[in-house]
Coordinates of C-alpha atoms in Angstrom, one line a residue:
Chain A
M30 CA -54.2 42.3 -39.7
R31 CA -53.9 45.5 -37.7
K32 CA -57.3 45.1 -36.1
L33 CA -56.5 41.5 -35.3
Q34 CA -53.1 42.4 -33.9
T35 CA -54.6 45.1 -31.7
K36 CA -57.2 42.6 -30.4
L37 CA -54.6 39.9 -29.7
L38 CA -52.3 42.3 -27.9
A39 CA -55.2 43.4 -25.8
I40 CA -55.8 39.7 -24.9
R41 CA -52.1 39.2 -24.2
L42 CA -51.1 42.4 -22.4
G43 CA -52.6 44.9 -20.0
P44 CA -54.1 44.8 -16.5
G45 CA -54.8 41.2 -15.6
A46 CA -51.9 39.7 -17.5
V47 CA -50.5 37.8 -14.5
V48 CA -49.4 34.2 -14.1
L49 CA -51.1 32.5 -11.2
P50 CA -49.1 30.1 -9.0
K51 CA -49.6 26.4 -9.8
E52 CA -51.8 25.6 -6.8
V53 CA -54.6 27.8 -8.1
K54 CA -57.1 25.4 -9.7
R55 CA -60.2 27.3 -10.3
I56 CA -61.7 30.8 -10.2
H57 CA -65.4 31.3 -9.9
L58 CA -67.2 34.6 -10.1
R59 CA -70.6 35.2 -8.9
F60 CA -72.4 38.4 -9.6
A61 CA -75.8 39.7 -10.7
P62 CA -76.8 40.3 -14.4
K63 CA -77.2 44.1 -13.9
I64 CA -74.8 46.6 -12.5
N65 CA -76.9 48.3 -9.9
G66 CA -76.1 47.5 -6.3
G67 CA -72.3 47.5 -6.7
H68 CA -72.1 44.8 -9.4
M69 CA -70.4 46.9 -12.0
G70 CA -66.8 46.3 -11.0
S71 CA -67.2 42.5 -11.1
R72 CA -68.7 42.6 -14.6
K73 CA -65.8 44.8 -15.8
F74 CA -63.4 42.5 -14.2
W75 CA -64.9 39.6 -16.2
R76 CA -64.9 41.5 -19.5
H77 CA -61.4 42.8 -19.2
E78 CA -59.1 41.3 -16.7
L79 CA -60.4 37.8 -16.7
V80 CA -59.8 37.4 -20.4
R81 CA -56.1 38.1 -19.9
L82 CA -56.0 36.0 -16.8
K83 CA -57.4 33.1 -18.8
Y84 CA -54.9 33.6 -21.6
H85 CA -51.9 33.4 -19.3
N86 CA -53.4 30.6 -17.2
P87 CA -55.1 28.3 -19.6
A88 CA -55.1 25.4 -17.2
V89 CA -57.1 27.3 -14.6
S90 CA -60.8 26.7 -14.9
M91 CA -62.7 30.0 -14.8
T92 CA -66.4 30.2 -14.5
V93 CA -68.9 33.0 -14.2
D94 CA -72.3 32.6 -12.6
R95 CA -74.6 35.5 -13.2
D96 CA -77.8 33.8 -12.2
I97 CA -78.2 35.5 -8.8
E98 CA -80.3 38.3 -7.3
Q99 CA -79.3 41.9 -7.6
T100 CA -79.2 42.2 -3.9
D101 CA -76.9 39.2 -3.3
P102 CA -73.2 39.7 -2.6
A103 CA -70.8 39.6 -5.6
T104 CA -68.0 37.2 -4.7
M105 CA -65.0 35.6 -6.3
S106 CA -63.9 32.3 -5.0
V107 CA -60.4 31.0 -5.7
H108 CA -59.9 27.3 -5.3
F109 CA -56.5 26.1 -4.4
A110 CA -55.1 22.6 -4.9
P111 CA -55.6 20.2 -1.9
E112 CA -51.9 19.8 -1.0
N113 CA -51.8 23.3 0.3
A114 CA -54.8 22.8 2.5
D115 CA -52.8 22.9 5.7
Q116 CA -51.7 26.6 5.3
T117 CA -55.1 28.2 5.3
S118 CA -55.0 31.8 6.4
G119 CA -57.4 33.4 8.9
S120 CA -59.3 35.3 6.3
A121 CA -60.5 32.1 4.6
T122 CA -64.2 31.6 4.6
A123 CA -66.4 28.9 3.1
S124 CA -67.3 29.7 -0.5
S125 CA -70.8 29.5 -1.9
A126 CA -69.8 26.6 -4.1
P127 CA -69.6 23.3 -2.2
S128 CA -66.0 22.0 -2.4
Q129 CA -64.1 19.0 -1.3
Q130 CA -62.8 19.1 2.2
T131 CA -59.2 19.0 1.1
E132 CA -59.6 21.9 -1.3
R133 CA -58.8 25.3 0.1
V134 CA -61.2 28.0 -1.0
E135 CA -60.8 31.7 -0.5
T136 CA -63.4 34.3 -1.3
I137 CA -62.9 37.9 -2.3
N138 CA -65.8 40.3 -1.9
M139 CA -66.3 42.2 -5.2
K140 CA -69.4 44.2 -4.3
N141 CA -68.8 48.0 -4.7
Y142 CA -65.2 47.5 -5.8
T143 CA -63.8 48.5 -9.2
N144 CA -62.2 46.0 -11.5
S145 CA -58.7 47.2 -10.7
E146 CA -59.3 46.9 -7.0
I147 CA -60.6 43.3 -7.5
L148 CA -57.5 42.5 -9.5
D149 CA -55.2 43.9 -6.8
A150 CA -57.0 41.8 -4.2
L151 CA -56.6 38.7 -6.4
V152 CA -52.9 39.3 -7.0
Q153 CA -52.4 39.9 -3.3
L154 CA -54.2 36.7 -2.4
T155 CA -52.6 34.4 -4.8
K156 CA -49.2 36.1 -5.0
A157 CA -49.3 36.0 -8.8
Y158 CA -46.6 37.7 -10.8
P159 CA -47.2 40.0 -13.7
V160 CA -46.3 39.3 -17.3
E161 CA -44.0 42.0 -18.8
P162 CA -44.2 42.7 -22.5
T163 CA -41.2 41.4 -24.4
P164 CA -39.2 43.8 -26.5
E165 CA -40.9 42.5 -29.7
E166 CA -44.3 43.1 -28.2
Q167 CA -43.3 46.5 -27.0
E168 CA -42.2 47.3 -30.5
E169 CA -45.4 46.0 -31.9
L170 CA -47.4 48.1 -29.5
A171 CA -45.5 51.2 -30.4
K172 CA -46.0 50.5 -34.1
L173 CA -49.7 50.0 -33.7
E174 CA -49.9 53.2 -31.6
E175 CA -48.0 55.1 -34.3
Q176 CA -50.4 53.7 -37.0
R177 CA -53.4 54.7 -34.9
R178 CA -52.2 58.2 -34.6
K179 CA -51.4 58.4 -38.3
S180 CA -54.8 57.1 -39.2
E181 CA -56.5 59.6 -37.0
K182 CA -54.6 62.4 -38.8
D183 CA -55.4 60.9 -42.2
S184 CA -59.0 60.4 -41.5
K185 CA -59.3 64.1 -40.5
L186 CA -57.7 65.0 -43.8
S187 CA -59.9 62.7 -45.7
Q188 CA -63.0 64.1 -43.9
E189 CA -62.0 67.6 -45.1
V190 CA -61.7 66.5 -48.7
R191 CA -65.0 64.7 -48.6
A192 CA -66.8 67.7 -47.0
R193 CA -65.4 70.0 -49.7
V194 CA -66.5 67.6 -52.5
K195 CA -69.9 67.4 -50.9
R196 CA -70.2 71.1 -50.7
E197 CA -69.2 71.6 -54.3
K198 CA -71.7 69.1 -55.3
E199 CA -74.5 70.8 -53.4
L200 CA -73.6 74.1 -54.9
L201 CA -73.7 72.6 -58.3
E202 CA -77.0 71.0 -57.6
Q203 CA -78.4 74.3 -56.3
A204 CA -77.2 76.1 -59.4
R205 CA -78.8 73.5 -61.7
G206 CA -82.0 73.8 -59.8
D207 CA -82.0 77.6 -60.2
V208 CA -81.4 77.3 -63.9
A209 CA -84.2 74.8 -64.2
S210 CA -86.6 77.0 -62.3
Q211 CA -85.8 80.0 -64.4
A212 CA -86.3 78.0 -67.6
A213 CA -89.6 76.7 -66.4
Chain B
M11 CA -17.9 124.3 -29.5
A12 CA -20.1 121.4 -28.9
A13 CA -21.3 121.2 -32.5
S14 CA -17.7 120.7 -33.7
R15 CA -17.5 117.4 -32.0
Y16 CA -20.1 115.9 -34.4
C17 CA -19.1 116.0 -37.9
P18 CA -22.3 116.8 -39.9
S19 CA -21.1 114.7 -42.9
C20 CA -20.5 111.8 -40.6
L21 CA -23.9 112.2 -39.0
S22 CA -25.6 112.3 -42.3
A23 CA -23.7 109.2 -43.4
V24 CA -24.9 107.3 -40.3
S25 CA -28.5 108.5 -40.8
R26 CA -28.4 107.4 -44.3
S27 CA -27.0 104.0 -43.5
I28 CA -29.7 103.1 -41.0
P29 CA -32.6 102.9 -43.4
Q30 CA -30.5 101.0 -45.8
T31 CA -30.0 98.2 -43.3
R32 CA -33.6 98.1 -42.5
I33 CA -34.7 97.8 -46.1
N34 CA -32.1 95.2 -46.9
P35 CA -34.2 92.2 -48.1
I36 CA -31.6 89.6 -47.4
Q37 CA -31.8 90.1 -43.7
T38 CA -35.1 88.4 -42.9
P39 CA -35.6 87.7 -39.2
S40 CA -34.1 84.3 -38.6
F41 CA -36.9 83.0 -36.5
L42 CA -39.2 83.0 -39.5
L43 CA -37.1 80.6 -41.5
P44 CA -37.6 77.4 -39.6
F45 CA -41.3 78.0 -39.7
H46 CA -41.4 77.7 -43.5
Q47 CA -39.3 74.5 -43.3
I48 CA -41.7 72.9 -40.8
R49 CA -44.7 73.7 -42.8
T50 CA -43.3 71.9 -45.8
A51 CA -42.3 69.0 -43.6
V52 CA -45.8 68.7 -42.2
Q53 CA -47.2 67.6 -45.6
S54 CA -48.1 64.0 -45.1
A55 CA -46.7 61.3 -47.4
N56 CA -50.3 60.5 -48.0
A57 CA -50.9 63.8 -49.5
A58 CA -50.4 62.3 -53.0
K59 CA -53.4 60.1 -52.3
Y60 CA -55.7 63.1 -52.1
K61 CA -54.8 64.3 -55.5
R62 CA -57.6 62.9 -57.6
K63 CA -55.7 61.3 -60.4
G64 CA -58.5 59.8 -62.4
K65 CA -60.5 63.1 -62.5
D66 CA -60.0 63.8 -66.2
A67 CA -60.7 60.2 -67.4
P68 CA -64.3 59.8 -68.5
A69 CA -66.5 57.8 -66.1
S70 CA -67.0 54.9 -68.5
Q71 CA -63.3 54.3 -68.5
R72 CA -62.9 54.6 -64.8
K73 CA -65.5 51.9 -64.1
K74 CA -64.0 48.8 -62.4
K75 CA -64.3 45.6 -64.2
S76 CA -66.5 43.3 -62.1
R77 CA -64.8 40.1 -61.0
T78 CA -66.0 36.6 -61.9
S79 CA -64.5 34.9 -58.9
Y80 CA -64.6 35.7 -55.2
Y81 CA -61.8 37.8 -53.9
T82 CA -59.1 35.9 -52.1
A83 CA -56.6 37.7 -50.0
D84 CA -52.9 37.1 -50.4
L85 CA -51.8 35.0 -47.4
K86 CA -48.2 35.8 -47.8
N87 CA -48.1 38.4 -45.1
A88 CA -51.0 37.1 -43.1
L89 CA -50.7 36.1 -39.5
Q90 CA -51.3 32.4 -39.2
F91 CA -51.7 30.4 -36.1
S92 CA -51.2 26.8 -34.9
L93 CA -54.3 25.1 -33.7
I94 CA -53.3 25.3 -30.0
D95 CA -52.4 29.0 -30.2
A96 CA -55.7 29.8 -31.8
M97 CA -57.6 27.7 -29.2
R98 CA -55.8 29.5 -26.4
Y99 CA -56.8 32.9 -27.6
L100 CA -60.4 31.8 -28.3
K101 CA -60.8 30.2 -24.9
A102 CA -59.6 33.5 -23.4
A103 CA -62.0 35.5 -25.5
E104 CA -64.9 33.2 -24.5
V105 CA -64.1 33.1 -20.8
G106 CA -67.1 33.0 -18.5
R107 CA -69.6 32.5 -21.3
P108 CA -72.2 29.9 -20.7
P109 CA -70.6 26.7 -22.1
T110 CA -73.8 25.7 -24.0
S111 CA -73.9 28.9 -26.0
A112 CA -70.4 29.5 -27.1
K113 CA -68.9 27.2 -29.8
Y114 CA -66.0 26.9 -32.1
E115 CA -66.7 27.8 -35.7
L116 CA -64.8 26.8 -38.8
H117 CA -64.8 29.1 -41.9
I118 CA -63.3 27.7 -45.0
K119 CA -62.6 30.2 -47.8
L120 CA -62.7 28.7 -51.2
K121 CA -61.1 29.8 -54.4
T122 CA -64.1 29.7 -56.5
P123 CA -66.0 31.4 -59.4
K124 CA -69.1 33.4 -58.4
N125 CA -71.4 31.3 -60.5
G126 CA -71.8 27.6 -60.8
A127 CA -72.3 24.8 -58.4
V128 CA -71.9 25.3 -54.6
V129 CA -70.5 22.9 -52.1
R130 CA -73.3 21.7 -49.8
N131 CA -73.5 18.6 -47.8
R132 CA -74.0 17.1 -44.4
L133 CA -71.4 15.4 -42.3
R134 CA -71.0 13.5 -39.0
L135 CA -68.2 14.9 -37.0
P136 CA -66.3 12.4 -34.8
H137 CA -67.2 14.6 -31.8
P138 CA -70.6 16.1 -32.4
V139 CA -71.1 19.8 -31.6
K140 CA -74.8 19.7 -30.9
T141 CA -76.7 16.7 -29.7
D142 CA -80.0 18.3 -28.9
L143 CA -81.2 18.8 -32.5
R144 CA -85.0 18.8 -32.9
I145 CA -86.0 17.0 -36.0
C146 CA -89.4 17.0 -37.7
V147 CA -90.5 14.1 -39.8
I148 CA -93.3 14.4 -42.3
C149 CA -95.0 11.1 -42.8
P150 CA -98.3 9.5 -41.8
S151 CA -98.3 9.6 -38.1
D152 CA -99.7 6.1 -37.6
S153 CA -97.4 4.4 -40.1
K154 CA -94.5 2.1 -39.4
Q155 CA -91.9 4.7 -40.5
A156 CA -93.3 7.2 -38.0
Q157 CA -92.8 4.7 -35.2
A158 CA -89.3 4.1 -36.3
A159 CA -88.5 7.8 -36.6
R160 CA -89.8 8.5 -33.1
E161 CA -87.6 5.8 -31.8
A162 CA -84.6 7.2 -33.7
G163 CA -85.1 10.5 -31.9
A164 CA -87.4 12.6 -34.0
A165 CA -89.2 15.4 -32.0
L166 CA -92.2 15.8 -34.3
V167 CA -93.8 13.3 -36.5
G168 CA -97.0 13.7 -38.6
E169 CA -98.5 15.3 -41.7
E170 CA -101.5 17.6 -41.3
E171 CA -100.9 18.4 -37.7
V172 CA -97.3 19.5 -38.5
F173 CA -98.5 21.7 -41.4
D174 CA -101.1 23.3 -39.2
Q175 CA -98.5 24.0 -36.5
V176 CA -96.1 25.5 -39.1
K177 CA -98.9 27.7 -40.5
E178 CA -99.6 29.0 -37.0
G179 CA -96.0 30.0 -36.8
K180 CA -95.0 27.3 -34.4
I181 CA -91.7 26.0 -35.7
E182 CA -90.3 23.9 -33.0
F183 CA -87.6 22.0 -34.9
D184 CA -84.3 22.7 -36.6
R185 CA -84.4 20.1 -39.4
C186 CA -87.2 18.7 -41.4
I187 CA -87.3 15.4 -43.3
C188 CA -90.1 14.2 -45.5
H189 CA -91.0 10.7 -46.5
Q190 CA -91.1 10.1 -50.3
D191 CA -94.8 9.2 -50.3
S192 CA -95.8 12.3 -48.3
L193 CA -94.1 14.7 -50.7
P194 CA -97.3 15.4 -52.8
K195 CA -99.2 16.3 -49.6
L196 CA -96.3 18.5 -48.5
A197 CA -96.3 20.3 -51.8
K198 CA -100.0 20.9 -51.7
S199 CA -100.0 22.1 -48.1
D200 CA -98.5 25.5 -48.9
V201 CA -95.9 25.5 -46.1
A202 CA -93.1 26.0 -48.5
R203 CA -93.6 29.8 -48.1
I204 CA -92.9 29.5 -44.4
L205 CA -90.3 26.7 -44.4
G206 CA -88.4 27.8 -47.6
P207 CA -86.8 31.0 -46.3
R208 CA -85.6 29.2 -43.2
G209 CA -84.0 26.5 -45.2
L210 CA -86.2 23.9 -43.6
M211 CA -88.2 22.9 -46.7
P212 CA -87.5 19.2 -47.6
S213 CA -86.3 18.6 -51.1
A214 CA -84.5 15.9 -52.9
K215 CA -81.7 18.2 -53.7
T216 CA -80.7 18.6 -50.0
G217 CA -81.2 14.9 -49.3
T218 CA -84.2 15.5 -47.0
V219 CA -86.7 13.6 -49.0
V220 CA -86.0 9.9 -48.2
K221 CA -87.5 6.5 -48.0
D222 CA -85.7 5.4 -44.9
V223 CA -86.9 8.1 -42.5
A224 CA -85.5 6.5 -39.4
G225 CA -82.1 6.0 -40.9
S226 CA -81.7 9.6 -41.9
V227 CA -82.9 10.8 -38.5
K228 CA -80.2 8.7 -36.9
D229 CA -77.7 10.2 -39.3
M230 CA -78.9 13.7 -38.5
V231 CA -78.7 13.5 -34.8
G232 CA -75.2 14.7 -34.2
A233 CA -74.6 15.6 -37.8
S234 CA -74.0 19.1 -39.0
E235 CA -74.9 20.7 -42.3
Y236 CA -72.8 23.1 -44.3
R237 CA -73.1 25.0 -47.5
E238 CA -71.0 27.5 -49.4
R239 CA -72.2 31.1 -49.2
A240 CA -70.3 33.8 -51.0
G241 CA -67.3 31.5 -51.4
V242 CA -67.0 30.5 -47.8
V243 CA -68.2 27.4 -46.1
R244 CA -69.1 28.0 -42.4
L245 CA -69.9 25.4 -39.9
G246 CA -69.9 24.8 -36.2
I247 CA -66.9 22.6 -35.4
G248 CA -66.8 22.0 -31.6
Q249 CA -67.8 22.8 -28.1
L250 CA -65.5 25.1 -26.1
G251 CA -64.6 22.2 -23.8
F252 CA -63.0 20.1 -26.5
T253 CA -59.4 19.2 -26.3
P254 CA -57.0 20.1 -29.2
E255 CA -57.0 16.5 -30.2
E256 CA -60.7 16.3 -30.6
M257 CA -60.8 19.6 -32.4
H258 CA -58.0 18.4 -34.7
K259 CA -60.1 15.3 -35.6
N260 CA -63.2 17.3 -36.2
I261 CA -61.4 19.9 -38.4
R262 CA -59.7 17.1 -40.4
T263 CA -63.0 15.3 -41.0
A264 CA -64.7 18.5 -42.1
I265 CA -61.9 19.5 -44.5
D266 CA -61.8 16.0 -45.9
S267 CA -65.5 16.0 -46.5
I268 CA -65.4 19.4 -48.2
K269 CA -62.5 18.3 -50.4
K270 CA -64.6 15.3 -51.5
D271 CA -67.5 17.6 -52.3
I272 CA -65.1 19.9 -54.2
A273 CA -63.9 16.9 -56.2
G274 CA -67.6 16.1 -56.9
V275 CA -68.3 19.4 -58.5
A276 CA -64.9 19.9 -60.0
D277 CA -66.0 19.1 -63.6
R278 CA -68.5 21.9 -63.5
T279 CA -66.9 24.5 -61.3
P280 CA -63.2 24.3 -60.3
K281 CA -62.7 25.0 -56.7
D282 CA -59.9 25.0 -54.2
I283 CA -59.5 25.5 -50.5
H284 CA -57.8 28.8 -50.0
E285 CA -57.8 29.4 -46.2
V286 CA -59.1 27.8 -43.1
V287 CA -60.1 30.1 -40.3
L288 CA -61.0 29.0 -36.8
S289 CA -63.3 31.3 -34.8
S290 CA -65.8 31.2 -32.0
T291 CA -69.2 32.7 -31.2
N292 CA -67.8 35.8 -29.6
G293 CA -64.1 35.6 -30.5
P294 CA -61.9 36.8 -33.3
G295 CA -61.0 34.6 -36.3
F296 CA -57.6 32.9 -36.6
S297 CA -56.2 31.7 -39.9
L298 CA -54.8 28.3 -39.3
S299 CA -51.4 27.4 -40.4
G300 CA -52.1 23.7 -40.4
E301 CA -49.8 22.9 -37.5
I302 CA -51.1 21.6 -34.3
R303 CA -48.7 23.4 -32.0
G304 CA -46.4 26.4 -32.3
P305 CA -43.1 27.0 -30.6
N306 CA -44.7 28.7 -27.5
S307 CA -47.8 26.7 -27.2
P308 CA -48.9 25.5 -23.8
P309 CA -49.3 21.8 -23.3
S310 CA -52.5 20.6 -24.9
K311 CA -54.0 19.2 -21.7
D312 CA -54.0 22.8 -20.3
L313 CA -56.6 23.7 -23.0
A314 CA -58.7 20.7 -22.2
V315 CA -59.9 22.3 -19.0
K316 CA -63.6 22.5 -19.1
D317 CA -65.0 25.8 -17.8
E318 CA -68.3 24.4 -16.8
L319 CA -70.3 25.5 -13.8
V320 CA -70.2 23.0 -11.1
A321 CA -73.2 23.7 -8.9

């Protein structure tokens, strides 16, 4: 249960645990399969932040396309619902994915940025608000942290015991070998 | 006289008293005391664990009795999830994965003895997981059945040509059916050594030696097979784009079918469903509580969002 709880809390809380506003309909990431050429941050964003983002925004479709060249730009396109099409800001550019005319699409350049910088850009663009851990969750986090520390200590202790037992066994083995060789 | 100011007897008394105070064993420096206390406090509660208790007992007595049934964990303190909650976590864990590769899986832990009959069957889910199953049919390639099987969706039909391909190591199918009349030829052809370990060898036991080849091909397309291994039945249960309602129907069907199988072998080996776990290709496993939605579940249409690439 502890392992599962740690995993679940990691899906629920941490960087990327933000609630996007209702008008965000889809997030699409495009980056290369390998990290060279500035594609590392985008992959890390997918592996860490996007998971939490998806948990808190299950209705937002999130897709990853890694079928591009290493030299191509890494981009994130955020699709907004059509009713907000009139308030496009100046930074808006056409995304790589063809979209309906009424849908507003903003792109974020992810090339050479780290995952936290990408998240900041997304939060700034969509005006998402973060999810704070509830008191119960904080308590659970503290408990798991405490257990982790304790288990670290105990494992050290256990290691010592096992090392000692092993040494004793080896010594015994050696002594037996000596006796056998003398007898022979 | 200066000397008269110091009384020699007094001086000697003072000089005698100084060593006395130094020697005094009761006056230990106070800063040492808490150290001793801390050191005793540092002893972990687990320290008792490292005292090897069973050391004096002879090895024969210490040996654990082997169990005759598979271990089943106590679910009293286990975290259990409603279907929607589990699906929400799994969809998050699978985010950005190619939608064709990631699937929901169902693991059904049985309360069962280690020996005896195992649950094993095939079922058609209301919403099939996989529709691109490649089926091989072994029957004379120019016969009527071959024609019918091809029409039903078999990928490979034939006798010798199939055996030759298999012997070359070209196994381009996921299921293999054999016509009853071709069984002697199959047995003679010596492909069992190759097909057997992969679980592809047709046999009457698994229901893959049939008369009506076309009918079973039709059944197989969109059907999934399951069997019990080490007390657990595992099977793919859905695509990631399925809605909670579709998943619910699929899970219900699978469990009903397994219950029926359990009833079928009940007279030989008593079995019982102990736990149902929903997992996915890359995600953690969630023990299902049997409810569809929990108190904080999002609306089910939120989870029906398909994360598919739109070119």
